[in-house]
Amino acid sequence: MSAQQFTISQRFFFDAAHTLRREIDAEGSRRIHGHTYHAEVAVRGSLDAATGMVIDLGLLREHLQAVRERLDHHLLDDVPGLGIPTLENLCLFIAHALADMRPPPTQVRIWRDALGDACTLELGA
């Protein structure tokens, strides 16, 4: 029988501005505008026998806070390594920023409650 696998997740939010070149809502999107973004990062793994945890949530929060500081109250167009500030690229940016974490993220989700938009990135099983 294989070891039980648990998924642990933590959420954070950040406020940021951006511009975007789009075909629809083009004029408003090209102007600098902002959103409150919500993010959730999940990790999957088995229990560590010594700690009884997949990951210490305090450690996960520290990693997420470091990512949050790179995004919160910034113009996303200017964030190094982000690229075009889409929901998809925000998911990738967060996943790449946390790639060295153990266990690594298995899912990154970004959403904007005010607009009902969301994007989920599923990472290696």
mmCIF file of N, CA and C in Angstrom:
data_model
loop_
_atom_site.group_PDB
_atom_site.id
_atom_site.type_symbol
_atom_site.label_atom_id
_atom_site.label_comp_id
_atom_site.label_asym_id
_atom_site.label_seq_id
_atom_site.Cartn_x
_atom_site.Cartn_y
_atom_site.Cartn_z
ATOM 1 N N MET A 1 0.844 -1.194 0.000
ATOM 2 C CA MET A 1 0.000 0.000 0.000
ATOM 3 C C MET A 1 0.883 1.249 0.000
ATOM 4 N N SER A 2 0.568 2.205 -0.837
ATOM 5 C CA SER A 2 1.378 3.411 -0.918
ATOM 6 C C SER A 2 1.062 4.350 0.246
ATOM 7 N N ALA A 3 1.994 5.247 0.523
ATOM 8 C CA ALA A 3 1.822 6.220 1.604
ATOM 9 C C ALA A 3 0.663 7.152 1.279
ATOM 10 N N GLN A 4 -0.039 7.563 2.293
ATOM 11 C CA GLN A 4 -1.133 8.505 2.100
ATOM 12 C C GLN A 4 -0.576 9.849 1.654
ATOM 13 N N GLN A 5 -1.280 10.469 0.747
ATOM 14 C CA GLN A 5 -0.880 11.765 0.215
ATOM 15 C C GLN A 5 -1.873 12.817 0.687
ATOM 16 N N PHE A 6 -1.357 13.926 1.151
ATOM 17 C CA PHE A 6 -2.161 15.038 1.631
ATOM 18 C C PHE A 6 -1.878 16.260 0.775
ATOM 19 N N THR A 7 -2.892 17.091 0.601
ATOM 20 C CA THR A 7 -2.712 18.377 -0.067
ATOM 21 C C THR A 7 -2.915 19.472 0.968
ATOM 22 N N ILE A 8 -1.902 20.311 1.097
ATOM 23 C CA ILE A 8 -1.925 21.439 2.034
ATOM 24 C C ILE A 8 -1.901 22.710 1.185
ATOM 25 N N SER A 9 -2.711 23.687 1.552
ATOM 26 C CA SER A 9 -2.722 24.926 0.776
ATOM 27 C C SER A 9 -2.767 26.134 1.698
ATOM 28 N N GLN A 10 -2.349 27.246 1.135
ATOM 29 C CA GLN A 10 -2.362 28.524 1.849
ATOM 30 C C GLN A 10 -2.721 29.600 0.843
ATOM 31 N N ARG A 11 -3.499 30.583 1.306
ATOM 32 C CA ARG A 11 -3.927 31.681 0.451
ATOM 33 C C ARG A 11 -3.250 32.975 0.864
ATOM 34 N N PHE A 12 -3.131 33.883 -0.108
ATOM 35 C CA PHE A 12 -2.693 35.245 0.172
ATOM 36 C C PHE A 12 -3.338 36.160 -0.854
ATOM 37 N N PHE A 13 -3.244 37.454 -0.627
ATOM 38 C CA PHE A 13 -3.779 38.396 -1.602
ATOM 39 C C PHE A 13 -2.764 39.508 -1.812
ATOM 40 N N PHE A 14 -2.917 40.193 -2.923
ATOM 41 C CA PHE A 14 -2.101 41.370 -3.182
ATOM 42 C C PHE A 14 -2.892 42.329 -4.054
ATOM 43 N N ASP A 15 -2.583 43.599 -3.896
ATOM 44 C CA ASP A 15 -3.179 44.648 -4.711
ATOM 45 C C ASP A 15 -2.116 45.136 -5.675
ATOM 46 N N ALA A 16 -2.472 45.243 -6.945
ATOM 47 C CA ALA A 16 -1.493 45.649 -7.938
ATOM 48 C C ALA A 16 -2.193 46.281 -9.139
ATOM 49 N N ALA A 17 -1.412 47.049 -9.880
ATOM 50 C CA ALA A 17 -1.912 47.694 -11.093
ATOM 51 C C ALA A 17 -1.214 47.079 -12.301
ATOM 52 N N HIS A 18 -1.832 47.253 -13.457
ATOM 53 C CA HIS A 18 -1.228 46.768 -14.700
ATOM 54 C C HIS A 18 -1.926 47.408 -15.887
ATOM 55 N N THR A 19 -1.362 47.167 -17.041
ATOM 56 C CA THR A 19 -2.013 47.491 -18.310
ATOM 57 C C THR A 19 -2.056 46.192 -19.101
ATOM 58 N N LEU A 20 -2.888 46.166 -20.099
ATOM 59 C CA LEU A 20 -3.000 44.961 -20.904
ATOM 60 C C LEU A 20 -3.494 45.339 -22.294
ATOM 61 N N ARG A 21 -2.896 44.777 -23.318
ATOM 62 C CA ARG A 21 -3.351 44.995 -24.694
ATOM 63 C C ARG A 21 -4.325 43.865 -25.027
ATOM 64 N N ARG A 22 -5.574 44.261 -25.283
ATOM 65 C CA ARG A 22 -6.631 43.296 -25.562
ATOM 66 C C ARG A 22 -7.463 43.780 -26.733
ATOM 67 N N GLU A 23 -8.191 42.861 -27.332
ATOM 68 C CA GLU A 23 -9.122 43.202 -28.405
ATOM 69 C C GLU A 23 -10.447 43.696 -27.827
ATOM 70 N N ILE A 24 -10.888 43.080 -26.740
ATOM 71 C CA ILE A 24 -12.147 43.439 -26.086
ATOM 72 C C ILE A 24 -11.813 44.303 -24.880
ATOM 73 N N ASP A 25 -12.624 45.307 -24.595
ATOM 74 C CA ASP A 25 -12.337 46.260 -23.512
ATOM 75 C C ASP A 25 -10.953 46.871 -23.684
ATOM 76 N N ALA A 26 -10.585 47.114 -24.912
ATOM 77 C CA ALA A 26 -9.224 47.541 -25.236
ATOM 78 C C ALA A 26 -8.839 48.861 -24.579
ATOM 79 N N GLU A 27 -9.703 49.861 -24.654
ATOM 80 C CA GLU A 27 -9.334 51.181 -24.140
ATOM 81 C C GLU A 27 -9.091 51.147 -22.639
ATOM 82 N N GLY A 28 -10.003 50.572 -21.887
ATOM 83 C CA GLY A 28 -9.841 50.501 -20.436
ATOM 84 C C GLY A 28 -8.667 49.636 -20.011
ATOM 85 N N SER A 29 -8.414 48.583 -20.742
ATOM 86 C CA SER A 29 -7.320 47.677 -20.398
ATOM 87 C C SER A 29 -5.952 48.303 -20.640
ATOM 88 N N ARG A 30 -5.861 49.175 -21.625
ATOM 89 C CA ARG A 30 -4.569 49.802 -21.939
ATOM 90 C C ARG A 30 -4.190 50.867 -20.919
ATOM 91 N N ARG A 31 -5.187 51.447 -20.236
ATOM 92 C CA ARG A 31 -4.897 52.412 -19.172
ATOM 93 C C ARG A 31 -4.448 51.658 -17.924
ATOM 94 N N ILE A 32 -3.605 52.287 -17.128
ATOM 95 C CA ILE A 32 -3.200 51.680 -15.857
ATOM 96 C C ILE A 32 -4.432 51.555 -14.979
ATOM 97 N N HIS A 33 -4.666 50.356 -14.494
ATOM 98 C CA HIS A 33 -5.791 50.086 -13.601
ATOM 99 C C HIS A 33 -5.372 48.989 -12.631
ATOM 100 N N GLY A 34 -6.104 48.844 -11.548
ATOM 101 C CA GLY A 34 -5.686 47.889 -10.528
ATOM 102 C C GLY A 34 -6.762 46.915 -10.125
ATOM 103 N N HIS A 35 -6.300 45.880 -9.427
ATOM 104 C CA HIS A 35 -7.170 44.818 -8.930
ATOM 105 C C HIS A 35 -6.652 44.332 -7.580
ATOM 106 N N THR A 36 -7.538 43.700 -6.844
ATOM 107 C CA THR A 36 -7.128 42.873 -5.714
ATOM 108 C C THR A 36 -7.103 41.447 -6.237
ATOM 109 N N TYR A 37 -5.930 40.851 -6.182
ATOM 110 C CA TYR A 37 -5.730 39.475 -6.632
ATOM 111 C C TYR A 37 -5.673 38.567 -5.413
ATOM 112 N N HIS A 38 -6.237 37.395 -5.536
ATOM 113 C CA HIS A 38 -6.135 36.364 -4.508
ATOM 114 C C HIS A 38 -5.361 35.205 -5.118
ATOM 115 N N ALA A 39 -4.543 34.579 -4.301
ATOM 116 C CA ALA A 39 -3.750 33.448 -4.778
ATOM 117 C C ALA A 39 -3.804 32.331 -3.754
ATOM 118 N N GLU A 40 -3.765 31.113 -4.243
ATOM 119 C CA GLU A 40 -3.698 29.938 -3.378
ATOM 120 C C GLU A 40 -2.651 29.000 -3.955
ATOM 121 N N VAL A 41 -1.766 28.544 -3.084
ATOM 122 C CA VAL A 41 -0.711 27.610 -3.484
ATOM 123 C C VAL A 41 -0.920 26.319 -2.712
ATOM 124 N N ALA A 42 -0.901 25.208 -3.428
ATOM 125 C CA ALA A 42 -1.068 23.894 -2.805
ATOM 126 C C ALA A 42 0.197 23.068 -2.993
ATOM 127 N N VAL A 43 0.516 22.284 -1.973
ATOM 128 C CA VAL A 43 1.605 21.307 -2.054
ATOM 129 C C VAL A 43 1.028 19.955 -1.678
ATOM 130 N N ARG A 44 1.635 18.906 -2.213
ATOM 131 C CA ARG A 44 1.136 17.553 -1.968
ATOM 132 C C ARG A 44 2.292 16.685 -1.506
ATOM 133 N N GLY A 45 2.001 15.846 -0.528
ATOM 134 C CA GLY A 45 3.037 14.936 -0.066
ATOM 135 C C GLY A 45 2.546 14.051 1.051
ATOM 136 N N SER A 46 3.446 13.227 1.527
ATOM 137 C CA SER A 46 3.125 12.349 2.650
ATOM 138 C C SER A 46 3.608 12.998 3.939
ATOM 139 N N LEU A 47 3.126 12.483 5.038
ATOM 140 C CA LEU A 47 3.498 13.026 6.343
ATOM 141 C C LEU A 47 4.953 12.728 6.664
ATOM 142 N N ASP A 48 5.627 13.715 7.206
ATOM 143 C CA ASP A 48 6.952 13.511 7.760
ATOM 144 C C ASP A 48 6.747 12.854 9.127
ATOM 145 N N ALA A 49 7.381 11.713 9.342
ATOM 146 C CA ALA A 49 7.176 10.963 10.587
ATOM 147 C C ALA A 49 7.581 11.775 11.814
ATOM 148 N N ALA A 50 8.595 12.615 11.685
ATOM 149 C CA ALA A 50 9.082 13.374 12.835
ATOM 150 C C ALA A 50 8.171 14.550 13.195
ATOM 151 N N THR A 51 7.541 15.174 12.181
ATOM 152 C CA THR A 51 6.739 16.374 12.440
ATOM 153 C C THR A 51 5.239 16.138 12.345
ATOM 154 N N GLY A 52 4.834 15.084 11.632
ATOM 155 C CA GLY A 52 3.415 14.845 11.393
ATOM 156 C C GLY A 52 2.823 15.790 10.370
ATOM 157 N N MET A 53 3.686 16.477 9.600
ATOM 158 C CA MET A 53 3.232 17.466 8.623
ATOM 159 C C MET A 53 3.805 17.162 7.249
ATOM 160 N N VAL A 54 3.091 17.606 6.235
ATOM 161 C CA VAL A 54 3.619 17.602 4.869
ATOM 162 C C VAL A 54 4.613 18.751 4.740
ATOM 163 N N ILE A 55 4.214 19.912 5.240
ATOM 164 C CA ILE A 55 5.042 21.115 5.282
ATOM 165 C C ILE A 55 4.570 21.936 6.469
ATOM 166 N N ASP A 56 5.480 22.565 7.142
ATOM 167 C CA ASP A 56 5.122 23.468 8.227
ATOM 168 C C ASP A 56 4.421 24.674 7.606
ATOM 169 N N LEU A 57 3.189 24.950 8.016
ATOM 170 C CA LEU A 57 2.437 26.066 7.426
ATOM 171 C C LEU A 57 3.142 27.395 7.648
ATOM 172 N N GLY A 58 3.891 27.516 8.740
ATOM 173 C CA GLY A 58 4.667 28.738 8.967
ATOM 174 C C GLY A 58 5.722 28.927 7.893
ATOM 175 N N LEU A 59 6.367 27.853 7.492
ATOM 176 C CA LEU A 59 7.365 27.910 6.419
ATOM 177 C C LEU A 59 6.699 28.252 5.090
ATOM 178 N N LEU A 60 5.557 27.638 4.816
ATOM 179 C CA LEU A 60 4.820 27.944 3.585
ATOM 180 C C LEU A 60 4.432 29.424 3.562
ATOM 181 N N ARG A 61 3.950 29.947 4.696
ATOM 182 C CA ARG A 61 3.578 31.369 4.771
ATOM 183 C C ARG A 61 4.780 32.273 4.502
ATOM 184 N N GLU A 62 5.956 31.896 5.009
ATOM 185 C CA GLU A 62 7.167 32.690 4.761
ATOM 186 C C GLU A 62 7.479 32.748 3.269
ATOM 187 N N HIS A 63 7.403 31.611 2.603
ATOM 188 C CA HIS A 63 7.655 31.578 1.160
ATOM 189 C C HIS A 63 6.637 32.447 0.413
ATOM 190 N N LEU A 64 5.363 32.345 0.799
ATOM 191 C CA LEU A 64 4.326 33.113 0.118
ATOM 192 C C LEU A 64 4.472 34.599 0.380
ATOM 193 N N GLN A 65 4.885 34.970 1.585
ATOM 194 C CA GLN A 65 5.096 36.382 1.904
ATOM 195 C C GLN A 65 6.199 36.978 1.027
ATOM 196 N N ALA A 66 7.246 36.206 0.775
ATOM 197 C CA ALA A 66 8.326 36.686 -0.090
ATOM 198 C C ALA A 66 7.815 36.938 -1.503
ATOM 199 N N VAL A 67 6.946 36.072 -2.003
ATOM 200 C CA VAL A 67 6.354 36.269 -3.336
ATOM 201 C C VAL A 67 5.409 37.465 -3.310
ATOM 202 N N ARG A 68 4.607 37.547 -2.262
ATOM 203 C CA ARG A 68 3.649 38.650 -2.132
ATOM 204 C C ARG A 68 4.361 39.999 -2.191
ATOM 205 N N GLU A 69 5.493 40.100 -1.512
ATOM 206 C CA GLU A 69 6.236 41.356 -1.481
ATOM 207 C C GLU A 69 6.724 41.774 -2.869
ATOM 208 N N ARG A 70 6.924 40.818 -3.756
ATOM 209 C CA ARG A 70 7.363 41.122 -5.120
ATOM 210 C C ARG A 70 6.218 41.636 -5.992
ATOM 211 N N LEU A 71 4.958 41.406 -5.548
ATOM 212 C CA LEU A 71 3.788 41.757 -6.348
ATOM 213 C C LEU A 71 2.925 42.862 -5.731
ATOM 214 N N ASP A 72 2.807 42.887 -4.423
ATOM 215 C CA ASP A 72 1.859 43.780 -3.749
ATOM 216 C C ASP A 72 2.232 45.252 -3.939
ATOM 217 N N HIS A 73 1.249 46.038 -4.369
ATOM 218 C CA HIS A 73 1.401 47.473 -4.603
ATOM 219 C C HIS A 73 2.510 47.787 -5.608
ATOM 220 N N HIS A 74 2.602 46.947 -6.635
ATOM 221 C CA HIS A 74 3.539 47.171 -7.726
ATOM 222 C C HIS A 74 2.762 47.316 -9.032
ATOM 223 N N LEU A 75 3.412 47.939 -10.004
ATOM 224 C CA LEU A 75 2.903 47.933 -11.368
ATOM 225 C C LEU A 75 3.398 46.629 -11.973
ATOM 226 N N LEU A 76 2.491 45.700 -12.219
ATOM 227 C CA LEU A 76 2.878 44.366 -12.664
ATOM 228 C C LEU A 76 3.641 44.385 -13.985
ATOM 229 N N ASP A 77 3.399 45.379 -14.814
ATOM 230 C CA ASP A 77 4.125 45.507 -16.079
ATOM 231 C C ASP A 77 5.640 45.580 -15.850
ATOM 232 N N ASP A 78 6.048 46.064 -14.676
ATOM 233 C CA ASP A 78 7.465 46.293 -14.370
ATOM 234 C C ASP A 78 8.091 45.215 -13.495
ATOM 235 N N VAL A 79 7.349 44.174 -13.123
ATOM 236 C CA VAL A 79 7.888 43.133 -12.244
ATOM 237 C C VAL A 79 8.810 42.222 -13.060
ATOM 238 N N PRO A 80 10.105 42.169 -12.697
ATOM 239 C CA PRO A 80 11.040 41.326 -13.452
ATOM 240 C C PRO A 80 10.607 39.861 -13.450
ATOM 241 N N GLY A 81 10.610 39.272 -14.633
ATOM 242 C CA GLY A 81 10.293 37.856 -14.766
ATOM 243 C C GLY A 81 8.827 37.532 -14.930
ATOM 244 N N LEU A 82 7.945 38.522 -14.820
ATOM 245 C CA LEU A 82 6.512 38.247 -14.937
ATOM 246 C C LEU A 82 6.056 38.182 -16.393
ATOM 247 N N GLY A 83 6.566 39.056 -17.215
ATOM 248 C CA GLY A 83 6.086 39.113 -18.592
ATOM 249 C C GLY A 83 4.780 39.870 -18.667
ATOM 250 N N ILE A 84 3.960 39.551 -19.636
ATOM 251 C CA ILE A 84 2.651 40.203 -19.786
ATOM 252 C C ILE A 84 1.822 39.856 -18.556
ATOM 253 N N PRO A 85 1.276 40.856 -17.851
ATOM 254 C CA PRO A 85 0.618 40.605 -16.566
ATOM 255 C C PRO A 85 -0.787 39.997 -16.671
ATOM 256 N N THR A 86 -0.848 38.777 -17.175
ATOM 257 C CA THR A 86 -2.111 38.038 -17.268
ATOM 258 C C THR A 86 -2.243 37.119 -16.059
ATOM 259 N N LEU A 87 -3.432 36.600 -15.835
ATOM 260 C CA LEU A 87 -3.629 35.624 -14.762
ATOM 261 C C LEU A 87 -2.744 34.400 -14.981
ATOM 262 N N GLU A 88 -2.630 33.985 -16.231
ATOM 263 C CA GLU A 88 -1.802 32.819 -16.547
ATOM 264 C C GLU A 88 -0.344 33.054 -16.169
ATOM 265 N N ASN A 89 0.183 34.226 -16.539
ATOM 266 C CA ASN A 89 1.576 34.523 -16.220
ATOM 267 C C ASN A 89 1.793 34.739 -14.730
ATOM 268 N N LEU A 90 0.789 35.239 -14.025
ATOM 269 C CA LEU A 90 0.906 35.344 -12.566
ATOM 270 C C LEU A 90 1.021 33.957 -11.933
ATOM 271 N N CYS A 91 0.236 33.003 -12.413
ATOM 272 C CA CYS A 91 0.352 31.624 -11.915
ATOM 273 C C CYS A 91 1.760 31.083 -12.153
ATOM 274 N N LEU A 92 2.264 31.267 -13.361
ATOM 275 C CA LEU A 92 3.610 30.788 -13.688
ATOM 276 C C LEU A 92 4.673 31.484 -12.841
ATOM 277 N N PHE A 93 4.535 32.784 -12.651
ATOM 278 C CA PHE A 93 5.490 33.557 -11.859
ATOM 279 C C PHE A 93 5.566 33.015 -10.436
ATOM 280 N N ILE A 94 4.414 32.787 -9.823
ATOM 281 C CA ILE A 94 4.378 32.265 -8.457
ATOM 282 C C ILE A 94 4.970 30.861 -8.410
ATOM 283 N N ALA A 95 4.601 30.024 -9.362
ATOM 284 C CA ALA A 95 5.137 28.655 -9.396
ATOM 285 C C ALA A 95 6.651 28.663 -9.530
ATOM 286 N N HIS A 96 7.183 29.499 -10.402
ATOM 287 C CA HIS A 96 8.639 29.576 -10.586
ATOM 288 C C HIS A 96 9.317 30.123 -9.335
ATOM 289 N N ALA A 97 8.699 31.106 -8.687
ATOM 290 C CA ALA A 97 9.285 31.686 -7.476
ATOM 291 C C ALA A 97 9.362 30.670 -6.343
ATOM 292 N N LEU A 98 8.481 29.670 -6.367
ATOM 293 C CA LEU A 98 8.422 28.669 -5.289
ATOM 294 C C LEU A 98 8.985 27.314 -5.707
ATOM 295 N N ALA A 99 9.604 27.234 -6.868
ATOM 296 C CA ALA A 99 10.046 25.949 -7.417
ATOM 297 C C ALA A 99 11.047 25.217 -6.524
ATOM 298 N N ASP A 100 11.840 25.945 -5.740
ATOM 299 C CA ASP A 100 12.837 25.312 -4.872
ATOM 300 C C ASP A 100 12.265 24.878 -3.519
ATOM 301 N N MET A 101 11.024 25.225 -3.246
ATOM 302 C CA MET A 101 10.393 24.854 -1.981
ATOM 303 C C MET A 101 10.185 23.344 -1.951
ATOM 304 N N ARG A 102 10.289 22.743 -0.790
ATOM 305 C CA ARG A 102 10.080 21.301 -0.632
ATOM 306 C C ARG A 102 8.996 21.039 0.391
ATOM 307 N N PRO A 103 7.939 20.332 -0.002
ATOM 308 C CA PRO A 103 7.660 19.887 -1.367
ATOM 309 C C PRO A 103 7.304 21.076 -2.261
ATOM 310 N N PRO A 104 7.518 20.920 -3.563
ATOM 311 C CA PRO A 104 7.214 22.023 -4.486
ATOM 312 C C PRO A 104 5.702 22.163 -4.672
ATOM 313 N N PRO A 105 5.267 23.312 -5.161
ATOM 314 C CA PRO A 105 3.834 23.492 -5.419
ATOM 315 C C PRO A 105 3.307 22.490 -6.435
ATOM 316 N N THR A 106 2.084 22.039 -6.215
ATOM 317 C CA THR A 106 1.414 21.168 -7.173
ATOM 318 C C THR A 106 0.274 21.902 -7.881
ATOM 319 N N GLN A 107 -0.125 23.042 -7.292
ATOM 320 C CA GLN A 107 -1.188 23.837 -7.903
ATOM 321 C C GLN A 107 -1.028 25.287 -7.466
ATOM 322 N N VAL A 108 -1.243 26.196 -8.413
ATOM 323 C CA VAL A 108 -1.290 27.619 -8.120
ATOM 324 C C VAL A 108 -2.577 28.150 -8.739
ATOM 325 N N ARG A 109 -3.334 28.866 -7.936
ATOM 326 C CA ARG A 109 -4.596 29.437 -8.411
ATOM 327 C C ARG A 109 -4.590 30.932 -8.137
ATOM 328 N N ILE A 110 -5.022 31.714 -9.118
ATOM 329 C CA ILE A 110 -5.151 33.172 -8.997
ATOM 330 C C ILE A 110 -6.594 33.523 -9.349
ATOM 331 N N TRP A 111 -7.185 34.424 -8.557
ATOM 332 C CA TRP A 111 -8.519 34.876 -8.913
ATOM 333 C C TRP A 111 -8.738 36.306 -8.461
ATOM 334 N N ARG A 112 -9.754 36.929 -9.081
ATOM 335 C CA ARG A 112 -10.168 38.291 -8.749
ATOM 336 C C ARG A 112 -11.655 38.222 -8.442
ATOM 337 N N ASP A 113 -11.982 38.299 -7.168
ATOM 338 C CA ASP A 113 -13.382 38.197 -6.742
ATOM 339 C C ASP A 113 -14.276 39.218 -7.420
ATOM 340 N N ALA A 114 -13.810 40.456 -7.532
ATOM 341 C CA ALA A 114 -14.648 41.531 -8.060
ATOM 342 C C ALA A 114 -15.102 41.255 -9.492
ATOM 343 N N LEU A 115 -14.293 40.523 -10.258
ATOM 344 C CA LEU A 115 -14.621 40.264 -11.656
ATOM 345 C C LEU A 115 -15.068 38.835 -11.916
ATOM 346 N N GLY A 116 -14.826 37.947 -10.964
ATOM 347 C CA GLY A 116 -15.189 36.549 -11.152
ATOM 348 C C GLY A 116 -14.205 35.770 -12.011
ATOM 349 N N ASP A 117 -13.025 36.342 -12.254
ATOM 350 C CA ASP A 117 -12.014 35.688 -13.085
ATOM 351 C C ASP A 117 -11.141 34.771 -12.244
ATOM 352 N N ALA A 118 -10.671 33.673 -12.827
ATOM 353 C CA ALA A 118 -9.757 32.772 -12.127
ATOM 354 C C ALA A 118 -8.910 32.013 -13.130
ATOM 355 N N CYS A 119 -7.749 31.592 -12.660
ATOM 356 C CA CYS A 119 -6.856 30.757 -13.460
ATOM 357 C C CYS A 119 -6.189 29.766 -12.506
ATOM 358 N N THR A 120 -6.123 28.509 -12.900
ATOM 359 C CA THR A 120 -5.471 27.472 -12.098
ATOM 360 C C THR A 120 -4.388 26.814 -12.928
ATOM 361 N N LEU A 121 -3.202 26.719 -12.338
ATOM 362 C CA LEU A 121 -2.077 26.036 -12.969
ATOM 363 C C LEU A 121 -1.828 24.746 -12.200
ATOM 364 N N GLU A 122 -1.945 23.609 -12.903
ATOM 365 C CA GLU A 122 -1.663 22.301 -12.306
ATOM 366 C C GLU A 122 -0.220 21.958 -12.633
ATOM 367 N N LEU A 123 0.554 21.635 -11.606
ATOM 368 C CA LEU A 123 1.962 21.308 -11.785
ATOM 369 C C LEU A 123 2.165 19.824 -11.579
ATOM 370 N N GLY A 124 3.342 19.325 -11.936
ATOM 371 C CA GLY A 124 3.664 17.895 -11.870
ATOM 372 C C GLY A 124 2.995 17.135 -10.741
ATOM 373 N N ALA A 125 2.573 15.929 -11.044
ATOM 374 C CA ALA A 125 1.822 15.102 -10.091
ATOM 375 C C ALA A 125 2.679 14.555 -8.990
#
